[in-house]
Amino acid sequence: MKRNIILALAATLFATASAQQTITVSVANPSKDARNDQPVVVSLAKYGDVRSALVTTGGTEVPCQLDDLDQDETFDELCFLADLKGKEKKQYTVTLYTEGEPRPYPARVYAEMLIRNDKVKEKNKHNNFIESITARGDCANSYNLQHHHGVDFESELNGIRIYFDNRQTLDLYGKFKKRLELKETQFYTSADQKKEGYGDDVLWVGNTFGLGAFRGWDGKEPTMIDPVRSRTQRIISYGPLRTIVEVIDRGWQAPLPNAQQPIPLNLTLRYTQYAGHRDTDVDAFFNRDVTGYRFSTGIINVKDSEEFTDKKGLRACWGTDYPSTDTIAWSRETVGLAICIPQKNIVSEEPANKDNYAFVVKADGKHMQYKVTYTSANEEFGYHSANEWFAFLKEWKREVEQPVVVTIKD
């Protein structure tokens, strides 16, 4: 009997050992300045079917997240956030398990999609939650299919919604306090919530780029993402450390140079929002090589705004205007906006016009990426003048161009 128990215990220990893998991840800060909430992403492609994970450093557990990017029920990436002093290097132990469920951690990001519920009277109490929606290209009014007109997401520092129409514009929510709010306000803050210090919509976008919308380029001006066979919005990841949402345009007849007949493209725009960040990563993926195409992006020229550009991909503004009329207190709002594009993807920086500070851009074959960020002057934790905002952006770009160095050892 004892022998059977020992054999059973040995088999259990062997199964447990064989059901996990341990890797070491070294993260080095090349800067003399401290950096917090630095994203560390580990591809799981060669580790088999990972179902759960544990990350530790110095014996302390670090929150982590597993993401299924292609939605095939297999996790593709592990993510965690690193806090580093200037020039510091840390080692993290990552244990990957073939069983179990992802560990729960406090949410530091949020994302939601909602279909309107006619039975709900309050504008911020809708409860028809969805995580994907597709509209045919000839849909009469995709803009009004969803509550708050499209997917929204946030970190503690920001809040963004993306319009579900041919503009696909990023519209902005300004906060007073550093916290998550969109679950409660659903982008439409009530009078009582406003008294409690909740934020609100702070930008009017119209047909402009808003904050870094991706568009076509016909050789003279930006074009909308139209016509398309269909357009989709979906949430890939809800957090707790990053939220990932996608906008998918199938059969987009993007304009080609020299009036060539357009070949329909599939465009996937992926927006990744990390906890502790006011900036958002934008990735544009195409189903074919688009080297010969030209596209456009940029930021809205906020009324009477002051512009900043380093002529090397960083462009920003600081200005004051009225936001949309559905805010709880329709008063002028001051914002700072910025976009940062790799120089290799820039064809030209266009002169400012009444609508936009624009760039003409090109992809690297089937992909390009850039970053956008913003601040609201309402923030207790943010920036309150053009000088402060532009000074921050110079530091931000240095950090973007000098990321932490990640080394993985099996």
Tab-separated table of C-alpha atoms in Angstrom:
chain	number	residue	atom	x	y	z
A	1	MET	CA	0.000	0.000	0.000
A	2	LYS	CA	2.794	2.405	0.945
A	3	ARG	CA	4.595	1.572	-2.294
A	4	ASN	CA	1.459	2.420	-4.291
A	5	ILE	CA	1.090	5.742	-2.469
A	6	ILE	CA	4.737	6.592	-3.115
A	7	LEU	CA	4.416	5.684	-6.797
A	8	ALA	CA	1.223	7.737	-7.092
A	9	LEU	CA	2.914	10.714	-5.430
A	10	ALA	CA	5.952	10.362	-7.704
A	11	ALA	CA	3.677	10.247	-10.759
A	12	THR	CA	1.872	13.353	-9.580
A	13	LEU	CA	5.123	15.231	-9.029
A	14	PHE	CA	6.428	14.150	-12.429
A	15	ALA	CA	3.189	15.242	-14.126
A	16	THR	CA	3.336	18.586	-12.335
A	17	ALA	CA	6.968	19.091	-13.320
A	18	SER	CA	6.298	18.130	-16.932
A	19	ALA	CA	3.289	20.455	-17.108
A	20	GLN	CA	5.305	23.611	-16.538
A	21	GLN	CA	8.225	25.498	-18.052
A	22	THR	CA	10.386	28.160	-16.451
A	23	ILE	CA	12.119	30.966	-18.295
A	24	THR	CA	14.194	33.909	-17.123
A	25	VAL	CA	13.443	37.380	-18.433
A	26	SER	CA	16.015	40.131	-17.912
A	27	VAL	CA	14.811	43.728	-18.269
A	28	ALA	CA	17.363	46.566	-18.430
A	29	ASN	CA	16.671	50.298	-18.297
A	30	PRO	CA	19.126	52.075	-20.654
A	31	SER	CA	18.123	55.486	-19.313
A	32	LYS	CA	19.436	57.301	-16.255
A	33	ASP	CA	15.829	58.145	-15.382
A	34	ALA	CA	13.483	55.811	-13.516
A	35	ARG	CA	10.800	54.140	-15.609
A	36	ASN	CA	7.578	52.664	-14.333
A	37	ASP	CA	5.007	50.364	-15.922
A	38	GLN	CA	7.305	49.414	-18.775
A	39	PRO	CA	5.632	46.756	-20.952
A	40	VAL	CA	7.428	43.424	-21.244
A	41	VAL	CA	5.896	41.059	-23.801
A	42	VAL	CA	6.910	37.429	-24.223
A	43	SER	CA	5.847	35.445	-27.278
A	44	LEU	CA	4.496	32.018	-26.353
A	45	ALA	CA	4.826	30.526	-29.837
A	46	LYS	CA	7.446	27.934	-28.851
A	47	TYR	CA	6.080	27.013	-25.422
A	48	GLY	CA	3.085	24.939	-26.447
A	49	ASP	CA	-0.410	25.274	-24.995
A	50	VAL	CA	0.049	27.669	-22.057
A	51	ARG	CA	-3.053	27.967	-19.848
A	52	SER	CA	-1.739	29.947	-16.865
A	53	ALA	CA	1.423	31.721	-15.719
A	54	LEU	CA	3.259	33.117	-12.716
A	55	VAL	CA	5.806	35.959	-12.797
A	56	THR	CA	8.070	36.753	-9.850
A	57	THR	CA	11.090	38.939	-9.148
A	58	GLY	CA	13.113	38.716	-5.956
A	59	GLY	CA	10.513	36.295	-4.593
A	60	THR	CA	7.661	38.765	-5.112
A	61	GLU	CA	4.749	37.998	-7.413
A	62	VAL	CA	4.259	40.442	-10.277
A	63	PRO	CA	0.863	40.777	-12.019
A	64	CYS	CA	0.854	39.302	-15.508
A	65	GLN	CA	-1.570	38.758	-18.368
A	66	LEU	CA	-2.082	36.148	-21.092
A	67	ASP	CA	-3.539	37.245	-24.448
A	68	ASP	CA	-5.051	35.299	-27.339
A	69	LEU	CA	-4.377	37.704	-30.201
A	70	ASP	CA	-5.822	35.673	-33.067
A	71	GLN	CA	-8.805	34.418	-31.039
A	72	ASP	CA	-8.099	30.708	-31.620
A	73	GLU	CA	-8.390	29.800	-27.901
A	74	THR	CA	-4.609	29.543	-27.502
A	75	PHE	CA	-2.653	32.233	-25.677
A	76	ASP	CA	-0.080	33.922	-27.931
A	77	GLU	CA	1.620	36.401	-25.581
A	78	LEU	CA	2.386	36.972	-21.935
A	79	CYS	CA	2.647	40.541	-20.704
A	80	PHE	CA	3.803	42.129	-17.458
A	81	LEU	CA	4.916	45.626	-16.409
A	82	ALA	CA	8.353	46.456	-15.000
A	83	ASP	CA	9.355	49.250	-12.633
A	84	LEU	CA	13.017	50.169	-12.962
A	85	LYS	CA	15.350	52.731	-11.459
A	86	GLY	CA	17.784	54.562	-13.704
A	87	LYS	CA	20.213	52.093	-15.357
A	88	GLU	CA	18.698	49.253	-13.300
A	89	LYS	CA	18.499	45.675	-14.544
A	90	LYS	CA	16.035	43.180	-13.087
A	91	GLN	CA	15.517	39.484	-13.550
A	92	TYR	CA	12.038	37.975	-13.636
A	93	THR	CA	11.174	34.295	-13.361
A	94	VAL	CA	8.265	33.292	-15.573
A	95	THR	CA	6.608	29.931	-14.961
A	96	LEU	CA	4.262	28.713	-17.687
A	97	TYR	CA	1.657	26.044	-16.926
A	98	THR	CA	-0.294	23.792	-19.280
A	99	GLU	CA	-3.239	23.704	-16.878
A	100	GLY	CA	-5.298	26.120	-14.837
A	101	GLU	CA	-6.689	29.586	-15.518
A	102	PRO	CA	-4.967	32.994	-15.742
A	103	ARG	CA	-4.419	34.425	-12.288
A	104	PRO	CA	-6.751	37.296	-11.325
A	105	TYR	CA	-5.221	40.713	-10.597
A	106	PRO	CA	-6.759	44.143	-9.950
A	107	ALA	CA	-7.866	45.786	-13.204
A	108	ARG	CA	-5.803	48.792	-14.289
A	109	VAL	CA	-7.410	49.138	-17.723
A	110	TYR	CA	-10.955	48.807	-19.032
A	111	ALA	CA	-12.722	48.311	-22.363
A	112	GLU	CA	-16.346	47.960	-23.367
A	113	MET	CA	-18.724	47.713	-26.302
A	114	LEU	CA	-22.464	48.224	-25.889
A	115	ILE	CA	-25.568	47.944	-28.021
A	116	ARG	CA	-28.155	50.543	-27.108
A	117	ASN	CA	-30.855	49.371	-24.704
A	118	ASP	CA	-34.132	51.231	-25.254
A	119	LYS	CA	-35.411	50.151	-21.825
A	120	VAL	CA	-32.661	52.090	-20.050
A	121	LYS	CA	-33.479	55.736	-19.374
A	122	GLU	CA	-30.134	56.878	-17.977
A	123	LYS	CA	-27.568	57.509	-20.690
A	124	ASN	CA	-24.777	55.846	-18.688
A	125	LYS	CA	-26.599	52.670	-17.606
A	126	HIS	CA	-26.726	50.627	-20.812
A	127	ASN	CA	-26.110	46.906	-20.294
A	128	ASN	CA	-26.212	45.118	-23.658
A	129	PHE	CA	-22.521	44.211	-23.582
A	130	ILE	CA	-20.924	42.768	-26.701
A	131	GLU	CA	-17.298	42.194	-27.712
A	132	SER	CA	-17.554	42.251	-31.500
A	133	ILE	CA	-19.794	43.806	-34.145
A	134	THR	CA	-19.639	43.809	-37.948
A	135	ALA	CA	-21.536	46.133	-40.275
A	136	ARG	CA	-21.793	45.684	-44.021
A	137	GLY	CA	-20.270	48.429	-46.107
A	138	ASP	CA	-23.721	49.616	-47.161
A	139	CYS	CA	-24.981	49.870	-43.565
A	140	ALA	CA	-27.085	53.040	-43.429
A	141	ASN	CA	-25.906	54.281	-40.027
A	142	SER	CA	-23.226	52.198	-38.313
A	143	TYR	CA	-22.349	55.233	-36.152
A	144	ASN	CA	-25.540	54.815	-34.133
A	145	LEU	CA	-25.499	51.029	-33.755
A	146	GLN	CA	-23.462	51.189	-30.542
A	147	HIS	CA	-23.872	53.164	-27.385
A	148	HIS	CA	-21.159	55.855	-27.277
A	149	HIS	CA	-20.838	55.237	-31.067
A	150	GLY	CA	-18.070	52.648	-30.857
A	151	VAL	CA	-15.679	50.716	-28.660
A	152	ASP	CA	-14.068	52.597	-25.774
A	153	PHE	CA	-11.084	51.854	-23.538
A	154	GLU	CA	-8.972	53.497	-20.858
A	155	SER	CA	-6.036	53.400	-18.493
A	156	GLU	CA	-5.967	55.313	-15.229
A	157	LEU	CA	-4.777	58.370	-17.190
A	158	ASN	CA	-6.883	58.444	-20.330
A	159	GLY	CA	-10.123	57.400	-22.045
A	160	ILE	CA	-10.720	56.923	-25.781
A	161	ARG	CA	-13.621	55.888	-27.995
A	162	ILE	CA	-13.350	55.002	-31.684
A	163	TYR	CA	-16.237	55.926	-33.951
A	164	PHE	CA	-17.832	53.006	-35.774
A	165	ASP	CA	-18.098	54.603	-39.207
A	166	ASN	CA	-15.880	55.549	-42.137
A	167	ARG	CA	-14.053	58.173	-40.056
A	168	GLN	CA	-12.894	55.724	-37.362
A	169	THR	CA	-11.870	58.780	-35.362
A	170	LEU	CA	-10.421	58.635	-31.849
A	171	ASP	CA	-12.446	60.878	-29.519
A	172	LEU	CA	-11.230	61.771	-26.025
A	173	TYR	CA	-12.408	61.652	-22.431
A	174	GLY	CA	-10.667	64.016	-20.019
A	175	LYS	CA	-10.206	63.103	-16.350
A	176	PHE	CA	-9.670	65.083	-13.186
A	177	LYS	CA	-8.401	62.163	-11.119
A	178	LYS	CA	-6.108	59.248	-11.961
A	179	ARG	CA	-8.524	56.298	-11.990
A	180	LEU	CA	-10.782	54.121	-14.157
A	181	GLU	CA	-14.144	55.740	-14.905
A	182	LEU	CA	-15.704	54.493	-18.148
A	183	LYS	CA	-17.513	51.548	-16.533
A	184	GLU	CA	-19.460	54.081	-14.462
A	185	THR	CA	-19.896	56.959	-16.933
A	186	GLN	CA	-19.985	55.044	-20.245
A	187	PHE	CA	-18.520	58.229	-21.797
A	188	TYR	CA	-21.683	60.188	-20.824
A	189	THR	CA	-21.106	61.642	-17.376
A	190	SER	CA	-24.186	62.456	-15.319
A	191	ALA	CA	-24.614	65.644	-13.305
A	192	ASP	CA	-24.138	63.736	-10.042
A	193	GLN	CA	-20.998	62.055	-11.335
A	194	LYS	CA	-19.659	65.417	-12.447
A	195	LYS	CA	-20.095	66.705	-8.894
A	196	GLU	CA	-18.105	63.694	-7.673
A	197	GLY	CA	-15.149	64.658	-9.873
A	198	TYR	CA	-15.688	62.379	-12.854
A	199	GLY	CA	-14.418	63.475	-16.255
A	200	ASP	CA	-16.212	63.970	-19.574
A	201	ASP	CA	-15.830	64.285	-23.333
A	202	VAL	CA	-13.258	67.036	-23.982
A	203	LEU	CA	-12.846	67.132	-27.765
A	204	TRP	CA	-14.913	67.939	-30.840
A	205	VAL	CA	-13.556	65.904	-33.754
A	206	GLY	CA	-15.978	66.229	-36.691
A	207	ASN	CA	-14.319	64.843	-39.837
A	208	THR	CA	-10.786	65.558	-38.623
A	209	PHE	CA	-8.150	63.031	-37.550
A	210	GLY	CA	-9.034	63.620	-33.893
A	211	LEU	CA	-6.153	61.847	-32.160
A	212	GLY	CA	-4.301	59.956	-34.870
A	213	ALA	CA	-7.038	58.330	-36.961
A	214	PHE	CA	-5.623	56.304	-39.856
A	215	ARG	CA	-6.894	57.339	-43.302
A	216	GLY	CA	-6.199	56.980	-47.010
A	217	TRP	CA	-4.421	59.583	-49.180
A	218	ASP	CA	-5.492	60.443	-52.727
A	219	GLY	CA	-2.420	62.504	-53.567
A	220	LYS	CA	-3.963	65.770	-52.366
A	221	GLU	CA	-5.876	65.132	-49.154
A	222	PRO	CA	-6.902	62.462	-46.643
A	223	THR	CA	-9.709	60.075	-47.562
A	224	MET	CA	-12.076	58.191	-45.279
A	225	ILE	CA	-11.954	54.398	-44.866
A	226	ASP	CA	-14.552	53.935	-47.577
A	227	PRO	CA	-15.814	52.095	-49.551
A	228	VAL	CA	-15.438	48.820	-47.666
A	229	ARG	CA	-17.123	45.439	-47.871
A	230	SER	CA	-17.537	45.423	-44.105
A	231	ARG	CA	-16.156	47.034	-40.977
A	232	THR	CA	-15.729	45.357	-37.600
A	233	GLN	CA	-14.857	46.449	-34.084
A	234	ARG	CA	-13.845	43.894	-31.476
A	235	ILE	CA	-12.190	43.625	-28.083
A	236	ILE	CA	-9.235	41.222	-28.058
A	237	SER	CA	-8.212	41.693	-24.434
A	238	TYR	CA	-9.887	43.278	-21.421
A	239	GLY	CA	-6.850	43.508	-19.138
A	240	PRO	CA	-5.909	43.679	-16.320
A	241	LEU	CA	-2.621	45.231	-17.556
A	242	ARG	CA	-3.398	46.066	-21.158
A	243	THR	CA	-6.501	46.205	-23.259
A	244	ILE	CA	-6.369	45.484	-26.984
A	245	VAL	CA	-9.094	46.489	-29.428
A	246	GLU	CA	-9.220	46.123	-33.190
A	247	VAL	CA	-10.971	47.853	-36.069
A	248	ILE	CA	-11.095	45.650	-39.183
A	249	ASP	CA	-11.949	46.999	-42.644
A	250	ARG	CA	-12.481	44.257	-45.235
A	251	GLY	CA	-12.347	45.057	-48.912
A	252	TRP	CA	-11.242	48.679	-48.482
A	253	GLN	CA	-10.716	50.329	-51.859
A	254	ALA	CA	-7.894	52.570	-50.705
A	255	PRO	CA	-6.763	55.096	-53.328
A	256	LEU	CA	-3.620	54.280	-55.306
A	257	PRO	CA	-1.169	56.832	-56.759
A	258	ASN	CA	-1.557	57.911	-60.396
A	259	ALA	CA	-5.269	57.056	-60.469
A	260	GLN	CA	-4.570	53.335	-60.697
A	261	GLN	CA	-7.508	51.021	-60.161
A	262	PRO	CA	-7.564	50.208	-56.423
A	263	ILE	CA	-7.199	46.605	-55.329
A	264	PRO	CA	-9.377	45.914	-52.254
A	265	LEU	CA	-7.352	45.608	-49.054
A	266	ASN	CA	-8.052	44.182	-45.629
A	267	LEU	CA	-6.879	46.632	-42.971
A	268	THR	CA	-6.689	45.785	-39.270
A	269	LEU	CA	-6.029	48.652	-36.869
A	270	ARG	CA	-4.963	47.399	-33.449
A	271	TYR	CA	-5.002	49.768	-30.467
A	272	THR	CA	-3.096	48.656	-27.356
A	273	GLN	CA	-3.546	50.533	-24.092
A	274	TYR	CA	-1.182	49.747	-21.223
A	275	ALA	CA	-1.874	50.465	-17.560
A	276	GLY	CA	-0.091	53.530	-16.221
A	277	HIS	CA	0.208	55.023	-19.713
A	278	ARG	CA	-1.428	58.031	-21.300
A	279	ASP	CA	-0.051	57.015	-24.702
A	280	THR	CA	-1.641	54.381	-26.945
A	281	ASP	CA	0.071	52.051	-29.441
A	282	VAL	CA	-1.421	51.929	-32.948
A	283	ASP	CA	-0.583	49.091	-35.352
A	284	ALA	CA	-1.888	48.973	-38.935
A	285	PHE	CA	-1.796	45.495	-40.497
A	286	PHE	CA	-2.585	44.747	-44.156
A	287	ASN	CA	-3.324	41.447	-45.890
A	288	ARG	CA	-0.952	42.277	-48.753
A	289	ASP	CA	2.139	44.349	-49.456
A	290	VAL	CA	1.082	48.021	-49.661
A	291	THR	CA	4.494	49.538	-50.372
A	292	GLY	CA	3.094	51.469	-53.348
A	293	TYR	CA	0.236	52.997	-51.348
A	294	ARG	CA	0.214	56.256	-49.443
A	295	PHE	CA	-1.848	56.810	-46.321
A	296	SER	CA	-2.383	59.676	-43.883
A	297	THR	CA	-2.731	60.346	-40.196
A	298	GLY	CA	-2.205	63.225	-37.778
A	299	ILE	CA	-4.062	65.222	-35.137
A	300	ILE	CA	-6.891	67.723	-35.205
A	301	ASN	CA	-5.976	71.395	-35.400
A	302	VAL	CA	-7.830	72.405	-32.230
A	303	LYS	CA	-9.266	75.883	-32.671
A	304	ASP	CA	-6.550	78.547	-32.341
A	305	SER	CA	-4.105	75.887	-31.151
A	306	GLU	CA	-0.362	76.270	-30.737
A	307	GLU	CA	1.639	73.757	-32.774
A	308	PHE	CA	4.848	71.918	-31.961
A	309	THR	CA	6.874	69.764	-34.361
A	310	ASP	CA	10.394	68.400	-34.253
A	311	LYS	CA	10.226	67.720	-38.029
A	312	LYS	CA	11.183	64.120	-37.230
A	313	GLY	CA	7.813	62.488	-36.614
A	314	LEU	CA	6.680	64.153	-33.393
A	315	ARG	CA	3.855	66.636	-33.906
A	316	ALA	CA	1.619	68.157	-31.255
A	317	CYS	CA	-0.736	70.963	-30.370
A	318	TRP	CA	-2.265	72.737	-27.392
A	319	GLY	CA	-5.624	74.420	-27.764
A	320	THR	CA	-9.101	75.177	-26.434
A	321	ASP	CA	-12.486	74.552	-28.032
A	322	TYR	CA	-15.995	73.357	-27.274
A	323	PRO	CA	-16.446	69.560	-27.131
A	324	SER	CA	-19.562	67.761	-28.408
A	325	THR	CA	-22.930	69.149	-27.302
A	326	ASP	CA	-23.877	65.984	-25.386
A	327	THR	CA	-21.471	66.687	-22.509
A	328	ILE	CA	-22.998	67.471	-19.137
A	329	ALA	CA	-21.572	71.008	-19.068
A	330	TRP	CA	-20.959	72.359	-22.537
A	331	SER	CA	-17.958	74.548	-21.755
A	332	ARG	CA	-14.662	75.155	-23.490
A	333	GLU	CA	-12.057	72.450	-22.877
A	334	THR	CA	-8.273	72.719	-23.153
A	335	VAL	CA	-6.312	69.731	-24.418
A	336	GLY	CA	-2.834	68.795	-25.545
A	337	LEU	CA	-2.538	66.227	-28.350
A	338	ALA	CA	0.422	64.465	-29.934
A	339	ILE	CA	1.402	61.806	-32.440
A	340	CYS	CA	4.797	60.137	-32.877
A	341	ILE	CA	5.571	58.322	-36.146
A	342	PRO	CA	8.837	56.554	-37.047
A	343	GLN	CA	10.763	58.620	-39.583
A	344	LYS	CA	11.065	55.646	-41.946
A	345	ASN	CA	7.281	55.721	-42.422
A	346	ILE	CA	6.964	59.451	-43.134
A	347	VAL	CA	6.555	60.579	-46.733
A	348	SER	CA	5.805	64.206	-45.864
A	349	GLU	CA	4.709	66.438	-43.032
A	350	GLU	CA	1.856	68.460	-44.513
A	351	PRO	CA	1.279	72.163	-43.795
A	352	ALA	CA	-1.343	72.774	-41.134
A	353	ASN	CA	-4.830	73.627	-42.365
A	354	LYS	CA	-8.033	74.541	-40.526
A	355	ASP	CA	-8.746	70.865	-39.755
A	356	ASN	CA	-5.530	68.957	-39.216
A	357	TYR	CA	-1.829	68.704	-38.594
A	358	ALA	CA	-1.285	65.886	-41.093
A	359	PHE	CA	1.332	63.435	-42.271
A	360	VAL	CA	1.473	61.393	-45.453
A	361	VAL	CA	2.799	57.975	-44.472
A	362	LYS	CA	3.778	54.620	-45.940
A	363	ALA	CA	3.844	51.116	-44.520
A	364	ASP	CA	6.704	48.642	-44.194
A	365	GLY	CA	5.280	46.119	-46.606
A	366	LYS	CA	2.259	44.885	-44.650
A	367	HIS	CA	2.614	46.842	-41.404
A	368	MET	CA	3.282	50.173	-39.761
A	369	GLN	CA	2.998	51.425	-36.208
A	370	TYR	CA	2.907	54.720	-34.358
A	371	LYS	CA	1.882	56.179	-31.016
A	372	VAL	CA	-0.624	58.802	-29.912
A	373	THR	CA	-1.056	60.560	-26.588
A	374	TYR	CA	-3.009	63.401	-25.026
A	375	THR	CA	-3.675	65.372	-21.872
A	376	SER	CA	-6.640	67.335	-20.583
A	377	ALA	CA	-5.961	70.548	-18.690
A	378	ASN	CA	-8.606	69.348	-16.188
A	379	GLU	CA	-6.214	66.718	-14.838
A	380	GLU	CA	-4.980	67.101	-11.282
A	381	PHE	CA	-1.997	64.942	-12.285
A	382	GLY	CA	-1.195	66.278	-15.764
A	383	TYR	CA	-0.073	69.339	-17.718
A	384	HIS	CA	-1.603	72.792	-17.749
A	385	SER	CA	0.227	74.825	-20.372
A	386	ALA	CA	1.635	74.417	-23.849
A	387	ASN	CA	5.188	74.727	-22.511
A	388	GLU	CA	4.661	71.952	-19.952
A	389	TRP	CA	3.020	69.701	-22.541
A	390	PHE	CA	5.668	70.175	-25.214
A	391	ALA	CA	8.468	69.636	-22.668
A	392	PHE	CA	6.856	66.348	-21.594
A	393	LEU	CA	6.582	65.218	-25.221
A	394	LYS	CA	10.312	65.628	-25.803
A	395	GLU	CA	10.945	63.302	-22.851
A	396	TRP	CA	8.229	60.941	-24.077
A	397	LYS	CA	9.834	60.616	-27.505
A	398	ARG	CA	13.238	59.900	-25.971
A	399	GLU	CA	11.645	57.074	-23.996
A	400	VAL	CA	9.848	55.766	-27.098
A	401	GLU	CA	13.118	55.680	-29.028
A	402	GLN	CA	15.074	54.108	-26.149
A	403	PRO	CA	12.847	51.333	-24.765
A	404	VAL	CA	13.838	48.925	-22.033
A	405	VAL	CA	15.957	46.008	-23.237
A	406	VAL	CA	14.378	42.582	-22.772
A	407	THR	CA	16.405	39.357	-22.874
A	408	ILE	CA	14.737	35.944	-22.576
A	409	LYS	CA	16.559	32.770	-21.533
A	410	ASP	CA	14.831	29.382	-21.472
